[in-house]
Coordinates of C-alpha atoms in Angstrom, one line a residue:
X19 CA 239.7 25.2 198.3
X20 CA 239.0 28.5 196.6
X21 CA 242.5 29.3 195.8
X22 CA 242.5 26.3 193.7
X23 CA 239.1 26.7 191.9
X24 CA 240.7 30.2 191.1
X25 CA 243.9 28.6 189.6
X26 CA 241.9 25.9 187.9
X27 CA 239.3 29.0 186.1
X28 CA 243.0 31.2 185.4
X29 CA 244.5 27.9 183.4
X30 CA 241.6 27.2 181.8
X31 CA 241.7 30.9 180.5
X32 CA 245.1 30.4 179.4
X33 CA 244.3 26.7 177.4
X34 CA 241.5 28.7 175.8
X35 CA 243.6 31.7 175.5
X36 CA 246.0 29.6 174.0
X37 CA 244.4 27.6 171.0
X38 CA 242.6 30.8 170.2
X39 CA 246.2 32.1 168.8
X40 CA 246.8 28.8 167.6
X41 CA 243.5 29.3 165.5
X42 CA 244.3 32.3 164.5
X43 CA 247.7 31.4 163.1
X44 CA 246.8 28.5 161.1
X45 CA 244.0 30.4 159.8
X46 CA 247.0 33.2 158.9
X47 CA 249.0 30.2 157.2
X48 CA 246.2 28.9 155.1
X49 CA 245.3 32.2 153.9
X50 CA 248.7 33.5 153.3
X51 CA 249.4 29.9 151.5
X52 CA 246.1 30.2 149.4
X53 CA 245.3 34.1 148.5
X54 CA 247.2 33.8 145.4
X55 CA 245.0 31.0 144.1
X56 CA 241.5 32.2 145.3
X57 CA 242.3 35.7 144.2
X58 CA 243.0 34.4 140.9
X59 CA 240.1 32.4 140.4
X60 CA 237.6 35.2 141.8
X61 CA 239.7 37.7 139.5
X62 CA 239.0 34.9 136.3
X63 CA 235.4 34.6 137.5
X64 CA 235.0 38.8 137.3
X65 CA 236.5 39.2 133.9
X66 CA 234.4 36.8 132.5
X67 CA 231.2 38.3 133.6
X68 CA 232.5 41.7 132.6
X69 CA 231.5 42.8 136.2
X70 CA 235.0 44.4 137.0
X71 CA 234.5 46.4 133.3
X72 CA 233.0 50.1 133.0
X73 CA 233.6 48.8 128.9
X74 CA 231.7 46.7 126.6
X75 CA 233.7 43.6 125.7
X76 CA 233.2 42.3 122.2
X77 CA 233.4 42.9 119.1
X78 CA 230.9 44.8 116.6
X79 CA 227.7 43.7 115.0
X80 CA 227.8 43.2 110.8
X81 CA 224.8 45.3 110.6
X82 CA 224.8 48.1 113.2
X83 CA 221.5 48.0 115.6
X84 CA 219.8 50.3 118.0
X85 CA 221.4 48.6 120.6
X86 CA 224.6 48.9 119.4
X87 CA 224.1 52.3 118.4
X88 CA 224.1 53.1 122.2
X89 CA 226.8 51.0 123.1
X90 CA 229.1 52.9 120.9
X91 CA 228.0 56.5 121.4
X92 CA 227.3 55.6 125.5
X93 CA 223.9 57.1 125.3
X94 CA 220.2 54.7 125.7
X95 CA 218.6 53.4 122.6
X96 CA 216.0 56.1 123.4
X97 CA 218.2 59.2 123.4
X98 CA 216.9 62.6 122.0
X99 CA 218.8 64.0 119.3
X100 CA 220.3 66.3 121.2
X101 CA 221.9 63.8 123.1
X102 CA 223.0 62.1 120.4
X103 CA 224.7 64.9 118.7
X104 CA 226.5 65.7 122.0
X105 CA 227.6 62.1 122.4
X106 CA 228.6 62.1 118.9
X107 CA 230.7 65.0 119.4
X108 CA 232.5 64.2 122.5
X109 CA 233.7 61.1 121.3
X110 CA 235.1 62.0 118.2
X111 CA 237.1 64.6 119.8
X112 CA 238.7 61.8 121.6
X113 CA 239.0 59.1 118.5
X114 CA 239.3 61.5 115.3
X115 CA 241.7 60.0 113.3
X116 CA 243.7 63.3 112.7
X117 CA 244.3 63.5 116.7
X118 CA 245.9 59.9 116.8
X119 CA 242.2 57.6 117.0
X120 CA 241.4 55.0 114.9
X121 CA 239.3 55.4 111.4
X122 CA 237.8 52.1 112.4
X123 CA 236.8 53.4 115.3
X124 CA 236.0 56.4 114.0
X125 CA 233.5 55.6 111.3
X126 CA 231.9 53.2 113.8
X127 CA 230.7 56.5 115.9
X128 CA 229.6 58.0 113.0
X129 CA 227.7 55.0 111.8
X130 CA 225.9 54.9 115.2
X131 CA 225.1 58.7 115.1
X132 CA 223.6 58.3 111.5
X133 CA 221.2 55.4 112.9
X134 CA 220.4 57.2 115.5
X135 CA 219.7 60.2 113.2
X136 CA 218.2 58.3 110.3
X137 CA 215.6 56.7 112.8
X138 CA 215.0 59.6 114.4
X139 CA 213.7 61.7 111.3

């Protein structure tokens, strides 16, 4: 009697044993089939929200603002001067038109630092 209670519990093991791998490969399957797709759509879903960007997307204001002011010179809307002039200063090193930047660009960072400064006075 026992010896057949312990093959019964030893089968059982190895039915259960069994559809767990069975579980785990078709989960495998529908991942493998379907991680394209749902990558692409969490990827779409990111770059809309701007959540996977460090950048500001979009382009700039007619009138520049305070806020806008920041956005360009990466400072806050409250920034000392001193701030301001050291923002300033590191970005045009970057985008000065004689180094290769853009003079679009470029009078856009000086158009934020001289709200910033007018403002400020």
């Amino acid at each position: 009697m026992e010896y057949r209670k312990d093959r019964e519990v030893k089968t059982s093991n190895l039915i259960l044993a069994g559809l767990g791998i069975a579980a785990v490969g078709f989960g495998g399957r529908y991942l493998t089939r379907h991680a394209k797709t749902v990558t692409q759509t969490l990827k779409k879903q990111m770059d809309a929200s701007g959540a996977l960007s460090k950048y500001y997307k979009g382009g700039f204001d007619a009138k520049m603002s305070k806020r806008e002011a920041g956005l360009v010179l990466g400072v806050s809307p409250s920034a000392s001067k001193v701030k301001v002039k050291d923002a300033h200063k590191r970005i045009m090193l970057l985008n000065h038109p004689d180094r290769g930047g853009s003079p679009y660009i470029a009078s856009k960072i000086n158009e934020a630092k001289d709200y910033f400064d007018s403002n400020k006075a």
